PDB file of C-alpha atoms in Angstrom:
ATOM      1  CA  MET L   7     -40.060 -32.417 -11.699  1.00 33.00           C
ATOM      2  CA  ALA L   8     -39.151 -36.155 -12.056  1.00 37.00           C
ATOM      3  CA  ALA L   9     -36.472 -36.637 -13.977  1.00 41.00           C
ATOM      4  CA  THR L  10     -35.769 -40.560 -14.769  1.00 38.00           C
ATOM      5  CA  LEU L  11     -32.501 -41.270 -15.884  1.00 40.00           C
ATOM      6  CA  GLY L  12     -32.350 -43.995 -18.699  1.00 43.00           C
ATOM      7  CA  GLY L  13     -31.181 -41.251 -20.193  1.00 43.00           C
ATOM      8  CA  LEU L  14     -29.433 -37.820 -18.616  1.00 53.00           C
ATOM      9  CA  GLY L  15     -32.349 -34.943 -20.541  1.00 55.00           C
ATOM     10  CA  LEU L  16     -34.789 -34.113 -17.993  1.00 49.00           C
ATOM     11  CA  LEU L  17     -31.236 -34.682 -15.697  1.00 56.00           C
ATOM     12  CA  GLN L  18     -29.960 -31.745 -17.873  1.00 58.00           C
ATOM     13  CA  GLY L  19     -33.589 -29.378 -17.192  1.00 57.00           C
ATOM     14  CA  ARG L  20     -32.790 -29.316 -14.180  1.00 55.00           C
ATOM     15  CA  VAL L  21     -29.356 -28.755 -13.609  1.00 56.00           C
ATOM     16  CA  ARG L  22     -30.008 -25.808 -15.703  1.00 56.00           C
ATOM     17  CA  LEU L  23     -32.948 -24.413 -13.400  1.00 51.00           C
ATOM     18  CA  ALA L  24     -30.592 -24.979 -10.676  1.00 52.00           C
ATOM     19  CA  ALA L  25     -28.072 -22.947 -12.145  1.00 52.00           C
ATOM     20  CA  ALA L  26     -30.619 -20.194 -13.133  1.00 49.00           C
ATOM     21  CA  ALA L  27     -31.841 -20.281  -9.901  1.00 50.00           C
ATOM     22  CA  ALA L  28     -28.509 -19.761  -7.670  1.00 50.00           C
ATOM     23  CA  ALA L  29     -26.877 -17.400 -10.568  1.00 45.00           C
ATOM     24  CA  THR L  30     -29.988 -15.598  -9.977  1.00 42.00           C
ATOM     25  CA  SER L  31     -30.339 -15.079  -6.146  1.00 46.00           C
ATOM     26  CA  SER L  32     -26.186 -14.449  -6.271  1.00 42.00           C
ATOM     27  CA  LEU L  33     -26.306 -11.872  -9.203  1.00 35.00           C
ATOM     28  CA  GLY L  34     -26.073  -9.706  -6.872  1.00 42.00           C
ATOM     29  CA  ARG L  35     -22.623 -10.294  -5.036  1.00 38.00           C
ATOM     30  CA  THR L  36     -21.294 -11.877  -7.808  1.00 37.00           C
ATOM     31  CA  GLY L  37     -22.394 -10.658 -11.578  1.00 39.00           C
ATOM     32  CA  CYS L  38     -21.663 -14.494 -12.443  1.00 35.00           C
ATOM     33  CA  ARG L  39     -24.297 -16.152 -14.903  1.00 33.00           C
ATOM     34  CA  ALA L  40     -24.994 -20.136 -15.111  1.00 36.00           C
ATOM     35  CA  SER L  41     -23.382 -21.656 -18.148  1.00 36.00           C
ATOM     36  CA  VAL L  42     -24.791 -25.256 -18.526  1.00 35.00           C
ATOM     37  CA  GLN L  43     -23.059 -27.385 -21.408  1.00 36.00           C
ATOM     38  CA  GLY L  44     -26.117 -29.765 -23.249  1.00 35.00           C
ATOM     39  CA  SER L  45     -26.507 -33.221 -23.500  1.00 33.00           C
ATOM     40  CA  ALA L  46     -24.058 -36.147 -23.236  1.00 33.00           C
ATOM     41  CA  ALA L  47     -22.854 -37.634 -26.163  1.00 32.00           C
ATOM     42  CA  ALA L  48     -21.842 -41.492 -27.665  1.00 33.00           C
ATOM     43  CA  ALA L  49     -20.088 -43.824 -29.457  1.00 34.00           C
ATOM     44  CA  ALA L  50     -19.615 -46.599 -32.154  1.00 34.00           C
ATOM     45  CA  VAL L  51     -20.187 -50.241 -33.648  1.00 35.00           C
ATOM     46  CA  VAL L  52     -17.108 -51.485 -35.373  1.00 35.00           C
ATOM     47  CA  PRO L  53     -16.440 -55.025 -35.030  1.00 36.00           C
ATOM     48  CA  LEU L  54     -12.801 -55.659 -33.744  1.00 37.00           C
ATOM     49  CA  ALA L  55     -11.331 -59.329 -34.695  1.00 35.00           C
ATOM     50  CA  GLY L  56      -7.563 -57.815 -33.437  1.00 40.00           C
ATOM     51  CA  ARG L  57      -4.841 -55.601 -34.464  1.00 42.00           C
ATOM     52  CA  ARG L  58      -3.700 -54.783 -38.527  1.00 39.00           C
ATOM     53  CA  TYR L  59      -1.116 -52.125 -39.282  1.00 38.00           C
ATOM     54  CA  GLY L  60      -1.677 -52.785 -42.718  1.00 39.00           C
ATOM     55  CA  SER L  61      -1.633 -49.994 -44.711  1.00 41.00           C
ATOM     56  CA  GLU L  62      -4.615 -50.325 -47.093  1.00 45.00           C
ATOM     57  CA  ALA L  63      -7.124 -50.117 -43.810  1.00 51.00           C
ATOM     58  CA  LYS L  64     -10.590 -49.990 -45.473  1.00 63.00           C
ATOM     59  CA  GLU L  65     -12.078 -46.888 -44.400  1.00 63.00           C
ATOM     60  CA  GLU L  66     -14.745 -48.535 -42.346  1.00 61.00           C
ATOM     61  CA  GLU L  67     -12.000 -50.095 -40.484  1.00 88.00           C
ATOM     62  CA  GLU L  68      -9.911 -46.650 -39.462  1.00 93.00           C
ATOM     63  CA  LEU L  69     -12.180 -45.942 -36.428  1.00 94.00           C
ATOM     64  CA  ARG L  70     -12.438 -49.909 -34.620  1.00 94.00           C
ATOM     65  CA  VAL L  71     -14.954 -49.981 -31.329  1.00 94.00           C
ATOM     66  CA  ARG L  72     -15.102 -53.164 -29.233  1.00 94.00           C
ATOM     67  CA  TYR L  73     -17.250 -54.212 -26.265  1.00 95.00           C
ATOM     68  CA  LEU L  74     -15.091 -56.208 -24.242  1.00 95.00           C
ATOM     69  CA  ASP L  75     -16.328 -59.129 -21.816  1.00 90.00           C
ATOM     70  CA  ASP L  76     -15.882 -61.122 -18.993  1.00 90.00           C
ATOM     71  CA  GLU L  77     -14.652 -58.933 -15.961  1.00 90.00           C
ATOM     72  CA  HIS L  78     -14.070 -56.153 -18.834  1.00 94.00           C
ATOM     73  CA  LYS L  79     -18.112 -55.638 -19.688  1.00 92.00           C
ATOM     74  CA  GLY L  80     -18.844 -52.784 -19.926  1.00 93.00           C
ATOM     75  CA  ILE L  81     -16.230 -51.215 -20.976  1.00 97.00           C
ATOM     76  CA  VAL L  82     -16.332 -50.054 -24.601  1.00 97.00           C
ATOM     77  CA  VAL L  83     -12.611 -49.240 -26.855  1.00 97.00           C
ATOM     78  CA  LEU L  84     -12.166 -47.317 -29.644  1.00 97.00           C
ATOM     79  CA  GLY L  85      -9.529 -47.957 -31.374  1.00 96.00           C
ATOM     80  CA  LEU L  86      -7.451 -45.490 -34.346  1.00 96.00           C
ATOM     81  CA  ASN L  87      -6.169 -47.261 -37.017  1.00 95.00           C
ATOM     82  CA  ARG L  88      -4.717 -45.721 -40.000  1.00 93.00           C
ATOM     83  CA  SER L  89      -1.555 -47.099 -39.701  1.00 91.00           C
ATOM     84  CA  HIS L  90      -0.036 -45.010 -42.982  1.00 91.00           C
ATOM     85  CA  ALA L  91      -0.940 -42.361 -42.047  1.00 93.00           C
ATOM     86  CA  LYS L  92      -0.088 -42.278 -38.392  1.00 94.00           C
ATOM     87  CA  ASN L  93      -3.698 -41.979 -37.281  1.00 95.00           C
ATOM     88  CA  ALA L  94      -4.307 -38.414 -38.790  1.00 93.00           C
ATOM     89  CA  LEU L  95      -7.817 -37.099 -38.583  1.00 94.00           C
ATOM     90  CA  ASN L  96      -9.401 -36.705 -41.590  1.00 92.00           C
ATOM     91  CA  LYS L  97     -13.137 -36.763 -42.957  1.00 92.00           C
ATOM     92  CA  ASN L  98     -13.863 -40.272 -42.678  1.00 93.00           C
ATOM     93  CA  VAL L  99     -11.902 -41.114 -39.007  1.00 95.00           C
ATOM     94  CA  ILE L 100     -14.267 -37.960 -37.661  1.00 95.00           C
ATOM     95  CA  LYS L 101     -18.102 -38.927 -39.255  1.00 94.00           C
ATOM     96  CA  MET L 102     -17.281 -42.359 -37.725  1.00 94.00           C
ATOM     97  CA  ILE L 103     -15.866 -40.903 -33.991  1.00 96.00           C
ATOM     98  CA  SER L 104     -19.186 -39.368 -34.398  1.00 95.00           C
ATOM     99  CA  LYS L 105     -21.520 -41.986 -35.307  1.00 95.00           C
ATOM    100  CA  ALA L 106     -19.758 -44.259 -32.087  1.00 95.00           C
ATOM    101  CA  VAL L 107     -20.266 -41.526 -30.085  1.00 96.00           C
ATOM    102  CA  ASP L 108     -23.980 -41.214 -31.160  1.00 94.00           C
ATOM    103  CA  ALA L 109     -24.234 -44.540 -30.548  1.00 94.00           C
ATOM    104  CA  LEU L 110     -22.585 -44.298 -27.354  1.00 95.00           C
ATOM    105  CA  LYS L 111     -24.238 -41.932 -25.218  1.00 92.00           C
ATOM    106  CA  SER L 112     -27.631 -43.900 -24.878  1.00 87.00           C
ATOM    107  CA  ASP L 113     -26.428 -47.603 -24.137  1.00 92.00           C
ATOM    108  CA  LYS L 114     -26.689 -48.494 -21.018  1.00 89.00           C
ATOM    109  CA  LYS L 115     -24.624 -51.190 -21.219  1.00 91.00           C
ATOM    110  CA  VAL L 116     -21.377 -49.074 -21.240  1.00 95.00           C
ATOM    111  CA  ARG L 117     -19.912 -48.444 -17.846  1.00 95.00           C
ATOM    112  CA  THR L 118     -16.471 -46.356 -18.968  1.00 97.00           C
ATOM    113  CA  VAL L 119     -14.995 -45.715 -22.477  1.00 98.00           C
ATOM    114  CA  ILE L 120     -11.069 -46.373 -23.763  1.00 98.00           C
ATOM    115  CA  PHE L 121      -9.884 -44.523 -26.715  1.00 98.00           C
ATOM    116  CA  ARG L 122      -6.393 -45.520 -27.754  1.00 97.00           C
ATOM    117  CA  SER L 123      -4.107 -46.311 -31.217  1.00 96.00           C
ATOM    118  CA  GLU L 124      -4.160 -49.529 -33.011  1.00 95.00           C
ATOM    119  CA  VAL L 125      -1.000 -48.665 -34.355  1.00 94.00           C
ATOM    120  CA  PRO L 126       2.139 -48.946 -32.584  1.00 94.00           C
ATOM    121  CA  GLY L 127       4.013 -46.082 -31.411  1.00 94.00           C
ATOM    122  CA  ILE L 128       1.341 -43.404 -32.480  1.00 96.00           C
ATOM    123  CA  PHE L 129      -1.515 -42.443 -31.099  1.00 97.00           C
ATOM    124  CA  CYS L 130      -2.616 -39.023 -33.254  1.00 96.00           C
ATOM    125  CA  ALA L 131      -0.237 -37.222 -35.123  1.00 94.00           C
ATOM    126  CA  GLY L 132      -3.118 -34.464 -35.761  1.00 92.00           C
ATOM    127  CA  ALA L 133      -5.017 -33.493 -38.934  1.00 89.00           C
ATOM    128  CA  ASP L 134      -4.789 -35.033 -41.354  1.00 88.00           C
ATOM    129  CA  LEU L 135      -2.849 -32.075 -43.825  1.00 84.00           C
ATOM    130  CA  LYS L 136      -2.447 -33.618 -47.541  1.00 87.00           C
ATOM    131  CA  GLU L 137      -6.045 -34.427 -47.443  1.00 87.00           C
ATOM    132  CA  ARG L 138      -6.601 -31.014 -45.697  1.00 84.00           C
ATOM    133  CA  ALA L 139      -4.704 -29.764 -48.533  1.00 83.00           C
ATOM    134  CA  LYS L 140      -6.631 -30.739 -51.181  1.00 86.00           C
ATOM    135  CA  MET L 141      -9.516 -28.820 -49.280  1.00 86.00           C
ATOM    136  CA  HIS L 142     -10.806 -25.343 -50.538  1.00 84.00           C
ATOM    137  CA  SER L 143     -11.022 -22.822 -47.439  1.00 79.00           C
ATOM    138  CA  SER L 144     -14.773 -23.216 -47.132  1.00 80.00           C
ATOM    139  CA  GLU L 145     -14.052 -26.885 -46.717  1.00 87.00           C
ATOM    140  CA  VAL L 146     -11.474 -26.301 -44.499  1.00 87.00           C
ATOM    141  CA  SER L 147     -13.777 -24.040 -41.641  1.00 85.00           C
ATOM    142  CA  SER L 148     -16.761 -26.946 -42.719  1.00 89.00           C
ATOM    143  CA  PHE L 149     -14.393 -29.824 -41.238  1.00 90.00           C
ATOM    144  CA  VAL L 150     -12.672 -27.812 -38.141  1.00 89.00           C
ATOM    145  CA  SER L 151     -16.066 -26.929 -37.260  1.00 91.00           C
ATOM    146  CA  LYS L 152     -17.329 -30.574 -37.253  1.00 93.00           C
ATOM    147  CA  ALA L 153     -14.484 -31.861 -35.622  1.00 93.00           C
ATOM    148  CA  ARG L 154     -14.633 -29.796 -32.843  1.00 94.00           C
ATOM    149  CA  ALA L 155     -18.076 -30.272 -32.458  1.00 95.00           C
ATOM    150  CA  THR L 156     -17.537 -34.211 -33.033  1.00 95.00           C
ATOM    151  CA  ILE L 157     -14.302 -33.944 -30.271  1.00 96.00           C
ATOM    152  CA  ASN L 158     -17.229 -31.353 -28.098  1.00 95.00           C
ATOM    153  CA  GLU L 159     -19.224 -34.376 -28.461  1.00 95.00           C
ATOM    154  CA  MET L 160     -16.386 -36.395 -27.153  1.00 95.00           C
ATOM    155  CA  ALA L 161     -16.389 -34.665 -23.924  1.00 96.00           C
ATOM    156  CA  ASN L 162     -19.677 -35.110 -23.433  1.00 95.00           C
ATOM    157  CA  LEU L 163     -20.472 -38.488 -23.285  1.00 96.00           C
ATOM    158  CA  PRO L 164     -21.953 -39.638 -19.884  1.00 95.00           C
ATOM    159  CA  VAL L 165     -19.914 -42.056 -18.464  1.00 96.00           C
ATOM    160  CA  PRO L 166     -15.851 -42.001 -17.921  1.00 97.00           C
ATOM    161  CA  THR L 167     -14.291 -41.949 -20.534  1.00 98.00           C
ATOM    162  CA  ILE L 168     -10.151 -42.040 -20.706  1.00 98.00           C
ATOM    163  CA  ALA L 169      -7.251 -41.993 -23.170  1.00 98.00           C
ATOM    164  CA  ALA L 170      -4.908 -44.192 -23.472  1.00 98.00           C
ATOM    165  CA  ILE L 171      -2.079 -42.437 -25.210  1.00 98.00           C
ATOM    166  CA  ASP L 172       0.820 -45.324 -26.207  1.00 97.00           C
ATOM    167  CA  GLY L 173       2.453 -43.041 -28.642  1.00 95.00           C
ATOM    168  CA  THR L 174       3.085 -39.440 -29.757  1.00 97.00           C
ATOM    169  CA  ALA L 175      -0.321 -37.405 -29.693  1.00 97.00           C
ATOM    170  CA  LEU L 176       0.305 -33.797 -31.357  1.00 97.00           C
ATOM    171  CA  GLY L 177      -2.591 -30.947 -32.305  1.00 96.00           C
ATOM    172  CA  GLY L 178      -5.948 -32.652 -32.644  1.00 95.00           C
ATOM    173  CA  GLY L 179      -4.647 -36.197 -31.476  1.00 96.00           C
ATOM    174  CA  LEU L 180      -3.695 -34.305 -27.785  1.00 98.00           C
ATOM    175  CA  GLU L 181      -7.353 -32.399 -28.358  1.00 97.00           C
ATOM    176  CA  LEU L 182      -8.850 -35.454 -28.490  1.00 97.00           C
ATOM    177  CA  ALA L 183      -7.667 -36.578 -26.182  1.00 98.00           C
ATOM    178  CA  LEU L 184      -7.981 -33.684 -23.601  1.00 98.00           C
ATOM    179  CA  ALA L 185     -12.006 -34.180 -24.169  1.00 97.00           C
ATOM    180  CA  CYS L 186     -11.412 -37.263 -21.885  1.00 98.00           C
ATOM    181  CA  ASP L 187     -12.408 -37.396 -18.746  1.00 98.00           C
ATOM    182  CA  ILE L 188      -8.197 -38.905 -17.493  1.00 98.00           C
ATOM    183  CA  ARG L 189      -5.289 -39.509 -19.615  1.00 98.00           C
ATOM    184  CA  VAL L 190      -2.805 -41.847 -19.367  1.00 98.00           C
ATOM    185  CA  ALA L 191       0.204 -42.244 -21.095  1.00 98.00           C
ATOM    186  CA  ALA L 192       3.619 -44.019 -21.646  1.00 97.00           C
ATOM    187  CA  SER L 193       6.960 -42.264 -20.099  1.00 96.00           C
ATOM    188  CA  SER L 194       7.921 -42.934 -24.239  1.00 96.00           C
ATOM    189  CA  ALA L 195       5.165 -41.027 -25.525  1.00 97.00           C
ATOM    190  CA  LYS L 196       5.330 -37.555 -26.638  1.00 97.00           C
ATOM    191  CA  MET L 197       2.367 -34.794 -26.793  1.00 98.00           C
ATOM    192  CA  GLY L 198       1.955 -30.874 -27.577  1.00 97.00           C
ATOM    193  CA  LEU L 199       0.072 -28.708 -29.750  1.00 97.00           C
ATOM    194  CA  VAL L 200       2.411 -27.296 -31.987  1.00 96.00           C
ATOM    195  CA  GLU L 201      -0.067 -25.317 -34.636  1.00 95.00           C
ATOM    196  CA  THR L 202       1.987 -22.556 -34.357  1.00 96.00           C
ATOM    197  CA  LYS L 203       3.931 -23.855 -36.271  1.00 94.00           C
ATOM    198  CA  LEU L 204       2.279 -23.730 -39.603  1.00 91.00           C
ATOM    199  CA  ALA L 205       0.834 -20.301 -38.671  1.00 94.00           C
ATOM    200  CA  ILE L 206      -2.872 -21.720 -37.390  1.00 93.00           C
ATOM    201  CA  ILE L 207      -4.031 -22.357 -33.647  1.00 95.00           C
ATOM    202  CA  PRO L 208      -5.421 -25.142 -32.395  1.00 95.00           C
ATOM    203  CA  GLY L 209      -9.167 -25.586 -33.382  1.00 92.00           C
ATOM    204  CA  ALA L 210     -10.647 -28.385 -31.550  1.00 94.00           C
ATOM    205  CA  GLY L 211     -10.877 -27.283 -28.437  1.00 95.00           C
ATOM    206  CA  GLY L 212      -7.140 -26.567 -27.553  1.00 96.00           C
ATOM    207  CA  THR L 213      -6.713 -22.919 -26.697  1.00 97.00           C
ATOM    208  CA  GLN L 214     -10.174 -23.864 -24.186  1.00 96.00           C
ATOM    209  CA  ARG L 215      -9.338 -27.558 -22.313  1.00 97.00           C
ATOM    210  CA  LEU L 216      -5.395 -27.296 -21.756  1.00 98.00           C
ATOM    211  CA  PRO L 217      -5.246 -23.731 -20.270  1.00 97.00           C
ATOM    212  CA  ARG L 218      -8.618 -26.326 -17.927  1.00 96.00           C
ATOM    213  CA  THR L 219      -6.172 -29.014 -17.195  1.00 97.00           C
ATOM    214  CA  ILE L 220      -2.923 -27.090 -16.861  1.00 97.00           C
ATOM    215  CA  GLY L 221      -3.530 -24.034 -15.894  1.00 96.00           C
ATOM    216  CA  VAL L 222      -3.804 -20.661 -17.694  1.00 97.00           C
ATOM    217  CA  SER L 223       0.373 -19.481 -18.050  1.00 97.00           C
ATOM    218  CA  LEU L 224       1.841 -22.673 -18.796  1.00 97.00           C
ATOM    219  CA  ALA L 225      -0.883 -23.766 -21.541  1.00 98.00           C
ATOM    220  CA  LYS L 226      -0.017 -20.157 -23.587  1.00 98.00           C
ATOM    221  CA  GLU L 227       3.829 -21.055 -23.126  1.00 98.00           C
ATOM    222  CA  LEU L 228       3.117 -24.596 -24.344  1.00 98.00           C
ATOM    223  CA  ILE L 229       0.865 -23.012 -27.327  1.00 98.00           C
ATOM    224  CA  PHE L 230       3.335 -20.147 -28.236  1.00 98.00           C
ATOM    225  CA  SER L 231       5.980 -22.143 -28.333  1.00 97.00           C
ATOM    226  CA  ALA L 232       4.408 -25.389 -29.829  1.00 97.00           C
ATOM    227  CA  ARG L 233       6.744 -27.701 -27.559  1.00 97.00           C
ATOM    228  CA  VAL L 234       6.741 -30.984 -27.289  1.00 97.00           C
ATOM    229  CA  VAL L 235       6.661 -32.792 -23.927  1.00 97.00           C
ATOM    230  CA  ASP L 236       7.342 -36.343 -23.258  1.00 97.00           C
ATOM    231  CA  GLY L 237       4.817 -38.521 -20.801  1.00 97.00           C
ATOM    232  CA  GLU L 238       7.358 -37.890 -17.474  1.00 97.00           C
ATOM    233  CA  GLU L 239       6.587 -34.067 -18.183  1.00 97.00           C
ATOM    234  CA  ALA L 240       3.080 -34.024 -19.088  1.00 98.00           C
ATOM    235  CA  LYS L 241       2.322 -35.674 -15.731  1.00 98.00           C
ATOM    236  CA  SER L 242       4.277 -33.313 -13.879  1.00 97.00           C
ATOM    237  CA  ILE L 243       2.540 -30.342 -15.404  1.00 97.00           C
ATOM    238  CA  GLY L 244      -0.704 -32.285 -14.343  1.00 97.00           C
ATOM    239  CA  LEU L 245      -1.405 -32.979 -17.890  1.00 98.00           C
ATOM    240  CA  ILE L 246      -1.597 -36.788 -17.661  1.00 98.00           C
ATOM    241  CA  SER L 247      -2.860 -38.468 -14.316  1.00 97.00           C
ATOM    242  CA  HIS L 248      -0.839 -41.504 -14.356  1.00 98.00           C
ATOM    243  CA  VAL L 249       2.735 -41.937 -16.960  1.00 98.00           C
ATOM    244  CA  VAL L 250       3.837 -45.963 -17.384  1.00 97.00           C
ATOM    245  CA  GLU L 251       7.138 -47.242 -18.608  1.00 97.00           C
ATOM    246  CA  GLN L 252       6.560 -48.843 -22.357  1.00 96.00           C
ATOM    247  CA  ASN L 253       6.356 -52.448 -22.244  1.00 95.00           C
ATOM    248  CA  GLU L 254       7.113 -54.789 -25.416  1.00 93.00           C
ATOM    249  CA  ALA L 255       4.197 -54.844 -27.115  1.00 93.00           C
ATOM    250  CA  GLY L 256       3.560 -51.135 -26.990  1.00 94.00           C
ATOM    251  CA  ASP L 257       0.602 -51.022 -25.373  1.00 95.00           C
ATOM    252  CA  ALA L 258       1.403 -50.133 -21.247  1.00 97.00           C
ATOM    253  CA  ALA L 259      -0.714 -46.851 -21.433  1.00 97.00           C
ATOM    254  CA  TYR L 260      -3.953 -49.170 -22.873  1.00 97.00           C
ATOM    255  CA  ARG L 261      -3.607 -51.458 -20.240  1.00 97.00           C
ATOM    256  CA  ARG L 262      -3.218 -48.824 -17.177  1.00 97.00           C
ATOM    257  CA  ALA L 263      -6.337 -47.664 -18.356  1.00 98.00           C
ATOM    258  CA  LEU L 264      -7.715 -50.613 -18.866  1.00 97.00           C
ATOM    259  CA  ALA L 265      -6.745 -51.506 -15.296  1.00 96.00           C
ATOM    260  CA  LEU L 266      -8.206 -48.053 -14.152  1.00 97.00           C
ATOM    261  CA  ALA L 267     -11.222 -48.307 -15.817  1.00 97.00           C
ATOM    262  CA  ARG L 268     -12.007 -51.416 -14.206  1.00 96.00           C
ATOM    263  CA  GLU L 269     -12.470 -49.646 -11.140  1.00 95.00           C
ATOM    264  CA  PHE L 270     -14.799 -47.627 -12.103  1.00 96.00           C
ATOM    265  CA  LEU L 271     -16.956 -51.312 -13.818  1.00 93.00           C
ATOM    266  CA  PRO L 272     -17.625 -51.883  -9.605  1.00 90.00           C
ATOM    267  CA  GLN L 273     -19.589 -48.644  -9.333  1.00 90.00           C
ATOM    268  CA  GLY L 274     -23.023 -47.440  -9.107  1.00 88.00           C
ATOM    269  CA  PRO L 275     -23.611 -46.392 -13.279  1.00 89.00           C
ATOM    270  CA  VAL L 276     -26.469 -43.911 -12.463  1.00 89.00           C
ATOM    271  CA  ALA L 277     -24.158 -42.399  -9.598  1.00 90.00           C
ATOM    272  CA  MET L 278     -21.459 -42.560 -12.410  1.00 93.00           C
ATOM    273  CA  ARG L 279     -23.174 -40.754 -14.889  1.00 93.00           C
ATOM    274  CA  VAL L 280     -24.690 -37.895 -13.054  1.00 93.00           C
ATOM    275  CA  ALA L 281     -21.081 -37.456 -11.028  1.00 95.00           C
ATOM    276  CA  LYS L 282     -19.569 -36.792 -14.006  1.00 95.00           C
ATOM    277  CA  LEU L 283     -22.615 -34.475 -14.923  1.00 95.00           C
ATOM    278  CA  ALA L 284     -21.791 -32.128 -11.319  1.00 95.00           C
ATOM    279  CA  ILE L 285     -18.381 -31.674 -11.896  1.00 95.00           C
ATOM    280  CA  ASN L 286     -18.432 -31.075 -15.547  1.00 94.00           C
ATOM    281  CA  GLN L 287     -21.614 -28.447 -14.997  1.00 93.00           C
ATOM    282  CA  GLY L 288     -20.182 -27.547 -11.817  1.00 94.00           C
ATOM    283  CA  MET L 289     -17.062 -26.813 -12.856  1.00 91.00           C
ATOM    284  CA  GLU L 290     -17.765 -24.188 -15.350  1.00 91.00           C
ATOM    285  CA  VAL L 291     -19.816 -21.505 -12.819  1.00 94.00           C
ATOM    286  CA  ASP L 292     -19.431 -19.748  -9.834  1.00 94.00           C
ATOM    287  CA  LEU L 293     -19.217 -22.049  -5.981  1.00 95.00           C
ATOM    288  CA  VAL L 294     -22.696 -20.768  -5.190  1.00 95.00           C
ATOM    289  CA  THR L 295     -24.216 -22.258  -8.944  1.00 95.00           C
ATOM    290  CA  GLY L 296     -21.882 -25.045  -8.781  1.00 94.00           C
ATOM    291  CA  LEU L 297     -23.243 -25.782  -5.371  1.00 95.00           C
ATOM    292  CA  ALA L 298     -26.758 -25.825  -6.781  1.00 95.00           C
ATOM    293  CA  ILE L 299     -25.940 -28.159  -9.264  1.00 94.00           C
ATOM    294  CA  GLU L 300     -24.788 -31.084  -6.987  1.00 94.00           C
ATOM    295  CA  GLU L 301     -27.877 -30.780  -5.539  1.00 92.00           C
ATOM    296  CA  ALA L 302     -30.193 -30.766  -8.843  1.00 93.00           C
ATOM    297  CA  CYS L 303     -28.059 -33.884  -9.816  1.00 91.00           C
ATOM    298  CA  TYR L 304     -27.315 -35.472  -6.259  1.00 89.00           C
ATOM    299  CA  ALA L 305     -31.132 -35.554  -5.900  1.00 87.00           C
ATOM    300  CA  GLN L 306     -31.536 -37.591  -8.684  1.00 83.00           C
ATOM    301  CA  THR L 307     -29.497 -40.643  -7.170  1.00 81.00           C
ATOM    302  CA  ILE L 308     -32.173 -40.607  -3.757  1.00 76.00           C
ATOM    303  CA  PRO L 309     -34.936 -42.515  -5.655  1.00 67.00           C
ATOM    304  CA  THR L 310     -32.793 -45.349  -8.335  1.00 69.00           C
ATOM    305  CA  LYS L 311     -32.825 -48.897  -7.331  1.00 69.00           C
ATOM    306  CA  ASP L 312     -29.094 -48.438  -7.372  1.00 70.00           C
ATOM    307  CA  ARG L 313     -28.976 -46.994  -4.286  1.00 62.00           C
ATOM    308  CA  ILE L 314     -31.221 -48.979  -2.553  1.00 68.00           C
ATOM    309  CA  GLU L 315     -28.758 -51.989  -4.117  1.00 63.00           C
ATOM    310  CA  GLY L 316     -25.346 -50.139  -2.395  1.00 67.00           C
ATOM    311  CA  LEU L 317     -27.589 -49.622   1.295  1.00 66.00           C
ATOM    312  CA  LEU L 318     -28.354 -54.022   1.303  1.00 68.00           C
ATOM    313  CA  ALA L 319     -25.096 -54.536  -0.053  1.00 69.00           C
ATOM    314  CA  PHE L 320     -23.058 -52.122   2.720  1.00 65.00           C
ATOM    315  CA  LYS L 321     -25.807 -53.573   5.409  1.00 66.00           C
ATOM    316  CA  GLU L 322     -25.319 -57.244   4.132  1.00 67.00           C
ATOM    317  CA  LYS L 323     -21.460 -57.257   3.891  1.00 67.00           C
ATOM    318  CA  ARG L 324     -21.620 -58.193   0.115  1.00 72.00           C
ATOM    319  CA  PRO L 325     -20.605 -56.154  -3.107  1.00 72.00           C
ATOM    320  CA  PRO L 326     -23.114 -54.771  -4.969  1.00 69.00           C
ATOM    321  CA  ARG L 327     -24.900 -56.258  -7.686  1.00 68.00           C
ATOM    322  CA  TYR L 328     -26.022 -53.012  -9.640  1.00 62.00           C
ATOM    323  CA  LYS L 329     -28.552 -53.181 -12.963  1.00 69.00           C
ATOM    324  CA  GLY L 330     -28.409 -49.390 -13.914  1.00 61.00           C
ATOM    325  CA  GLU L 331     -31.869 -47.187 -15.077  1.00 56.00           C
TER     326      GLU L 331
END
């Protein structure tokens, strides 16, 4: 069953078959069943003319999308821009993120996505409680479901994603960051799942992604206590990958994320997408099934032009010139 990597649809199918086969063969030994997630999702299109922090930001400017050029070509930056509401997630922002993710998922020119804030000192304060207070109870349930689904779409983007946390990330804001592959934060940033203070629980993936990131016991402790940690502590417990001292511009985490994204650009684009798929799906199943998933994913890199170019570049002792497929 030949796979084409113009999208990951057929590969997802092969991964499911590999997982099912491995699960069936090992069921007697492990009792495990494979569970493979759905397709990758992606992001949006809104011009970014420059940083503006006015309180009267138009709805279409509450999420800004910028395609970088020159040495950063292939990097897309998604920037929250609701300064008057501390970047709180309302219906409009969730809708815009969903549209953005949907646009990015099939764009072969996109190599890495950085999620950041356009507002100094804040990443995202969580859900917009003022908007929520005006909702009927049935609307609240619908909104949380949509936010959860949108953040899942972000997590399933086929390319690497980096959250640049230069300020406070609470509740849904941290859940959004947890959906990214890598998190970078300023040492002064504040992070926490604080929902239990409001007699609710994290509802956009926090109870599932935080334990998978820092371990079950510590995740329970942070959620039960609604504790907020700074960048240094977040690094020590594995919540973030990199911590940096904040600079005068207030964008130290973004600059570190940009440097990290540049490290990804020279690599084979098909291999990057398939590697992410293999890791994400493999982490949700037993080792035998995970190895079957890796085998199915590895097979997709063998016939690609990227692989041929990589081998030629190695032989000729030059940087590869990948175009993707």
